[in-house]
PDB file of C-alpha atoms in Angstrom:
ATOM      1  CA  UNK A   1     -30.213  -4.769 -14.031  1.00 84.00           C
ATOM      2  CA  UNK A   2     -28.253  -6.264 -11.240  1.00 87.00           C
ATOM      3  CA  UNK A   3     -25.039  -4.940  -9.538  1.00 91.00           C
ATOM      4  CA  UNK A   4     -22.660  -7.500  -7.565  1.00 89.00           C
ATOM      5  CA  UNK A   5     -21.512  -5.876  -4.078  1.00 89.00           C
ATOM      6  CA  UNK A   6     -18.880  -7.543  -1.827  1.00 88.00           C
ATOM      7  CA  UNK A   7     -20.331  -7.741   1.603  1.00 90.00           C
ATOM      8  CA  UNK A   8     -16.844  -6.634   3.264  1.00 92.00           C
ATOM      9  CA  UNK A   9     -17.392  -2.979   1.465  1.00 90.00           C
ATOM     10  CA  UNK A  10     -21.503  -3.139   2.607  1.00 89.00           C
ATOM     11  CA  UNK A  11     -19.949  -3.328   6.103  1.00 92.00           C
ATOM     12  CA  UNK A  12     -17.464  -0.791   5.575  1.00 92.00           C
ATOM     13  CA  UNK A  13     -20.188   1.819   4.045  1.00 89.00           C
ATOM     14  CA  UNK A  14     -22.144   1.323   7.026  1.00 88.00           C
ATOM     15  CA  UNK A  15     -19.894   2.982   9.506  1.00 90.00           C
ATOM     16  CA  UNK A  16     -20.864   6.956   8.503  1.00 87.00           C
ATOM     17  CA  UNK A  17     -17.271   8.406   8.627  1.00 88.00           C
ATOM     18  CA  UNK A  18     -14.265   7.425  10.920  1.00 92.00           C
ATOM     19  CA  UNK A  19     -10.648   8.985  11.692  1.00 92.00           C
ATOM     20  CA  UNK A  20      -8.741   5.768  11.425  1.00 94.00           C
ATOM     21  CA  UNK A  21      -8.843   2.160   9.745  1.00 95.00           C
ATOM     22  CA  UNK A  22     -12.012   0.046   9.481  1.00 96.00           C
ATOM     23  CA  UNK A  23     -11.873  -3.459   9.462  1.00 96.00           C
ATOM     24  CA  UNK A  24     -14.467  -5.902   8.222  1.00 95.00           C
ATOM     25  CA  UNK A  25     -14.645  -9.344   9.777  1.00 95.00           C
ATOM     26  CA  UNK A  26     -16.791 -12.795   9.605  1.00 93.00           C
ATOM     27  CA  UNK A  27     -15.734 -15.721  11.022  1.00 93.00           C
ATOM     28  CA  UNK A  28     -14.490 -18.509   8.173  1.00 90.00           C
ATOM     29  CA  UNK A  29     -14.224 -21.035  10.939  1.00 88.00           C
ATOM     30  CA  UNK A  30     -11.170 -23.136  10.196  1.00 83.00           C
ATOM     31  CA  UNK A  31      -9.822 -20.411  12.929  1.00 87.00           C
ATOM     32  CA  UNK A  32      -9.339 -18.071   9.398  1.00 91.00           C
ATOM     33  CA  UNK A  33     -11.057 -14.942   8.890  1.00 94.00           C
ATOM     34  CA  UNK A  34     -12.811 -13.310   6.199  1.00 94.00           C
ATOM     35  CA  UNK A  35     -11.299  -9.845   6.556  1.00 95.00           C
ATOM     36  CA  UNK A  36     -10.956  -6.361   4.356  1.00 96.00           C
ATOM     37  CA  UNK A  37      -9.479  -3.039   5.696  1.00 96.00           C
ATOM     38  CA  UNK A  38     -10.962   0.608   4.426  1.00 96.00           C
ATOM     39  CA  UNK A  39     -10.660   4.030   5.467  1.00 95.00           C
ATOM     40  CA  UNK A  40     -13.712   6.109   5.018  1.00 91.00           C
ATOM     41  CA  UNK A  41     -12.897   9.922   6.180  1.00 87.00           C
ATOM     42  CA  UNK A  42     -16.371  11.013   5.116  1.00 85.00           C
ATOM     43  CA  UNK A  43     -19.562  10.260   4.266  1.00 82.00           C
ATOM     44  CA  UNK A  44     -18.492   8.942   0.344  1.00 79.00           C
ATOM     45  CA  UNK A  45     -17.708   5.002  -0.359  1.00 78.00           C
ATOM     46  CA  UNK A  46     -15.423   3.743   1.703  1.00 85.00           C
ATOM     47  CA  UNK A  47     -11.965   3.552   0.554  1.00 91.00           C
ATOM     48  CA  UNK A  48     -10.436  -0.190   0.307  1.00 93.00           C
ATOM     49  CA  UNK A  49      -7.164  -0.557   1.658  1.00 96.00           C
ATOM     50  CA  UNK A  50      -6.685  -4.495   1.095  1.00 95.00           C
ATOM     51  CA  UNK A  51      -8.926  -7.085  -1.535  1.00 92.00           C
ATOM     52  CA  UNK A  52     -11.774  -9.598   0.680  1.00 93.00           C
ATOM     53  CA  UNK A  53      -9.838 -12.037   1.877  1.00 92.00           C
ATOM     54  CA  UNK A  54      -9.607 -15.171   3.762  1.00 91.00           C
ATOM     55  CA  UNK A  55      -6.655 -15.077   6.239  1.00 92.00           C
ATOM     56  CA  UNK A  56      -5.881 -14.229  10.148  1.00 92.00           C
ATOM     57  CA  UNK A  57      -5.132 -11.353  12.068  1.00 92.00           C
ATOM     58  CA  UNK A  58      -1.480 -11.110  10.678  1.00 92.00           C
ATOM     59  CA  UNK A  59      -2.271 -10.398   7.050  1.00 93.00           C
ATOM     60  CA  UNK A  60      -3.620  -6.613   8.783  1.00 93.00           C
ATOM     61  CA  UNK A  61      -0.229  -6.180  10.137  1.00 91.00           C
ATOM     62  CA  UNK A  62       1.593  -4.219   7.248  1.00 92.00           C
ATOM     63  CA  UNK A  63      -2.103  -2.543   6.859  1.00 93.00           C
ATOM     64  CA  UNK A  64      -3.211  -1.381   9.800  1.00 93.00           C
ATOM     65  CA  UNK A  65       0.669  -0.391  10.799  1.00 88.00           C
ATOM     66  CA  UNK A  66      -0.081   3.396  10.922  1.00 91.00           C
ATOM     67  CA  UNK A  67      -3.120   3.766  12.252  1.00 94.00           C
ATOM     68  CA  UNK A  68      -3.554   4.495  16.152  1.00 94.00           C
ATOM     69  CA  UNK A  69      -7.202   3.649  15.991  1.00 94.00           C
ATOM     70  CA  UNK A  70      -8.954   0.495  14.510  1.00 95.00           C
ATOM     71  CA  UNK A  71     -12.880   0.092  13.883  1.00 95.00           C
ATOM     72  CA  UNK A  72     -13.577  -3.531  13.849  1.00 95.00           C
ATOM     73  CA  UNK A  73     -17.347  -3.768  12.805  1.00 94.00           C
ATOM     74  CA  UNK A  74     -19.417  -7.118  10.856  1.00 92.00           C
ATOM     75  CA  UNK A  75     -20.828  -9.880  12.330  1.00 90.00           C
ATOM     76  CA  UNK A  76     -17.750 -11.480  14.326  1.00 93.00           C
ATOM     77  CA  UNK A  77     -16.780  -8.281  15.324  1.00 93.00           C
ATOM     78  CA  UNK A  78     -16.768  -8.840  18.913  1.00 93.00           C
ATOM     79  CA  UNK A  79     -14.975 -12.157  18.232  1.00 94.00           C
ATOM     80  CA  UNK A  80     -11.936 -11.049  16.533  1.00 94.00           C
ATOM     81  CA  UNK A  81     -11.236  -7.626  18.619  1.00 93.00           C
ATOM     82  CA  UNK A  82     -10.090  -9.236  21.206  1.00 93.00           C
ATOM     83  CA  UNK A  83      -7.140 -10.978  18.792  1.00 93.00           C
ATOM     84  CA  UNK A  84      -6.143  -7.256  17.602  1.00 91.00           C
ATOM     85  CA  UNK A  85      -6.135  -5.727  20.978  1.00 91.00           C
ATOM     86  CA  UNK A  86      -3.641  -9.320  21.649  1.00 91.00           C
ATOM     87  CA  UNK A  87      -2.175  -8.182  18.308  1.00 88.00           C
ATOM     88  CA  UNK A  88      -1.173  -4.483  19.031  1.00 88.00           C
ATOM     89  CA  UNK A  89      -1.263  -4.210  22.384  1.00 83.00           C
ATOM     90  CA  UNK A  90      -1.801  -0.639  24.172  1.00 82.00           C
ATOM     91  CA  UNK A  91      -0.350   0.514  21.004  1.00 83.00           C
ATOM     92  CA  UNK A  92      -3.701   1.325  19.041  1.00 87.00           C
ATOM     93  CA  UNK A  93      -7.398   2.025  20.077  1.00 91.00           C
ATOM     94  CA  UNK A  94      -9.750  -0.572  18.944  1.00 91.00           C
ATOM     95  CA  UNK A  95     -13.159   0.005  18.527  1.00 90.00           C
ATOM     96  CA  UNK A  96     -16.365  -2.219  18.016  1.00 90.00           C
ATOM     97  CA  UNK A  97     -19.280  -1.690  16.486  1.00 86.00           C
ATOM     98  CA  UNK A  98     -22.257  -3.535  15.837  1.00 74.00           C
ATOM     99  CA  UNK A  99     -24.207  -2.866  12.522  1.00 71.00           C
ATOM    100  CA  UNK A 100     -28.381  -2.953  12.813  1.00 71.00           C
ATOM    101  CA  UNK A 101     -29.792  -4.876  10.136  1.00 72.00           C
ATOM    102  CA  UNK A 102     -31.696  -1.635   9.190  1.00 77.00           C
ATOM    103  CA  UNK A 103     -28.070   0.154   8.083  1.00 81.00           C
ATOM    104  CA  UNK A 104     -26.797  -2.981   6.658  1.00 83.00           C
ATOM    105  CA  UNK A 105     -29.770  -3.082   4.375  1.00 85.00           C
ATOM    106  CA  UNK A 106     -29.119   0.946   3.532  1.00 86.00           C
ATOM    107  CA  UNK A 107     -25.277   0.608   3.136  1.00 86.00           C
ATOM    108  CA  UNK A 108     -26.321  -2.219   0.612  1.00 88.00           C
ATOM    109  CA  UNK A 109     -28.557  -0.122  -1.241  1.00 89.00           C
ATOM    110  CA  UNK A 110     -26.190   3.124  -1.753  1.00 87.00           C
ATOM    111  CA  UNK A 111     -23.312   0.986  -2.302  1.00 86.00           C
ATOM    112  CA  UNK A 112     -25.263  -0.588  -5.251  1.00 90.00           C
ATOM    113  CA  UNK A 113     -26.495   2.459  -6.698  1.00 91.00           C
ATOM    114  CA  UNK A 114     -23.315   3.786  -6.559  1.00 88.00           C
ATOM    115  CA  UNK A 115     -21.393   0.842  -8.591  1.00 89.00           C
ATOM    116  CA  UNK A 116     -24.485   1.082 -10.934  1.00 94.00           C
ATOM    117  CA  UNK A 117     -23.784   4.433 -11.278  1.00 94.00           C
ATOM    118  CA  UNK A 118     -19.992   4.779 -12.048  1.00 92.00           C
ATOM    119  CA  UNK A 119     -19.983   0.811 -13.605  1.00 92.00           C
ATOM    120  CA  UNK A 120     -23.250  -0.013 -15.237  1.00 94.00           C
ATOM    121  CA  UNK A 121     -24.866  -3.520 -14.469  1.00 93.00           C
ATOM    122  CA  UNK A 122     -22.938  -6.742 -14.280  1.00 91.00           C
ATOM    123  CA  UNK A 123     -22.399  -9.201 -16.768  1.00 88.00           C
ATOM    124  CA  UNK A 124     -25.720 -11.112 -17.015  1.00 84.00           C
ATOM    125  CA  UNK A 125     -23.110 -14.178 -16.392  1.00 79.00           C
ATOM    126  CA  UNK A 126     -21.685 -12.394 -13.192  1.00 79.00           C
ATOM    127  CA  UNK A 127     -22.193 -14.877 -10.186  1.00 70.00           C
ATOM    128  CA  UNK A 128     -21.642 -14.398  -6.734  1.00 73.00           C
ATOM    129  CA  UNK A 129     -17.672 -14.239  -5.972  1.00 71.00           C
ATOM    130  CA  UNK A 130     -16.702 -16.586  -3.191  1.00 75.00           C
ATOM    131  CA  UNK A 131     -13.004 -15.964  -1.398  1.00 74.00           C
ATOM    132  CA  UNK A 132     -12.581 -19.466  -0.205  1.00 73.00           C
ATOM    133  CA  UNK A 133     -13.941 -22.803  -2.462  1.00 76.00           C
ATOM    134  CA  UNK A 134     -16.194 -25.247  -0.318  1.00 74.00           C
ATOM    135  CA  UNK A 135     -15.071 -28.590   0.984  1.00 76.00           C
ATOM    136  CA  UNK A 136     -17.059 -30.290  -1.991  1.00 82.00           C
ATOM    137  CA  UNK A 137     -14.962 -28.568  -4.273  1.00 80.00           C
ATOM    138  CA  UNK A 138     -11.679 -28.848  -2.577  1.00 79.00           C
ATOM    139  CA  UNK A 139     -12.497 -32.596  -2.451  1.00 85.00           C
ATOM    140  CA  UNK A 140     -13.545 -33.090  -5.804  1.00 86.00           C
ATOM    141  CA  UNK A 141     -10.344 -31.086  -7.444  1.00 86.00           C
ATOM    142  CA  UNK A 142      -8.272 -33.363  -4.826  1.00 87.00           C
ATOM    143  CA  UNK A 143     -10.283 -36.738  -6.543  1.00 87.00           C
ATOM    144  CA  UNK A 144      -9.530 -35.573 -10.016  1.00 88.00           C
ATOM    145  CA  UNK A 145      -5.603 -34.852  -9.118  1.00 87.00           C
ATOM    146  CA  UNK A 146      -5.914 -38.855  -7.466  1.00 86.00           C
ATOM    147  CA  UNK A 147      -7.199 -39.800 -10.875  1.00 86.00           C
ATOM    148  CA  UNK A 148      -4.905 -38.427 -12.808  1.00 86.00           C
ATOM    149  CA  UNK A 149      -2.226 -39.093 -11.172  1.00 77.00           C
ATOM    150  CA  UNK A 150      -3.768 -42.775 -11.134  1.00 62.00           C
ATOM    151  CA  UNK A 151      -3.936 -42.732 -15.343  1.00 56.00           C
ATOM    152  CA  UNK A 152      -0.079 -41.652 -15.856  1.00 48.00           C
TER     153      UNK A 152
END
């Protein structure tokens, strides 16, 4: 059996416990973000506080509002901290941290036995879920609107 698990939450479950929000970040280039905010006040799943998506540093406004500190951790980590401390100012603590391969690779596995656990498998149709469609496929739904457009 296979079980689906969004990277974003991986990230998230890699961080043991922290007294704050965690935010997960990869760059989307396009200067966009793939970003997800959690809390995780012990050692359980994280807890998400906003769905994967692809945006910019103000879609965490309204989220990260109450929080005094902020652990940015993922890949572009270092990156994108530097917009948030730009963001908030002096107002909020923000904290990097860089994930080892070695804790990515253990967050994936207990995240996945824990969705097996609670949810079953997937679908045997379940695919990956992307947040953002490629180029190719914006460009091919903008050919077909051209076309149609082209037959009225």
């Amino acid at each position: 059996p296979l079980v689906s698990v969004s990277t974003m939450e991986m990230l998230a479950n890699c961080i043991p416990c922290f007294d704050g929000a965690i935010v997960t970040v990869l760059d989307a280039k396009k200067q966009r973000w793939y970003l997800s905010a959690f809390e995780k006040p012990d050692e359980k799943n994280a807890l998400r506080l906003m769905p994967d998506t692809d945006g910019t540093e103000a879609d965490l406004l309204d989220i990260l509002g109450h929080y005094q500190r902020i652990l940015v951790t993922g890949p572009d980590a270092r990156t994108f901290s530097p917009i948030l401390v730009k963001l908030f100012g002096e107002e909020k603590k923000i904290i990097v941290d860089s994930v080892s391969r070695e804790t990515r690779s253990s967050a994936l596995i207990s995240s996945a036995l824990e969705k097996y656990r609670k949810d079953g498998p997937d679908d045997i149709g379940q695919g990956p879920v992307y947040i953002r469609k490629s180029d190719a496929e914006i460009a091919l739904e903008e050919r077909q609107r051209m076309l149609q457009g082209g037959e009225q």
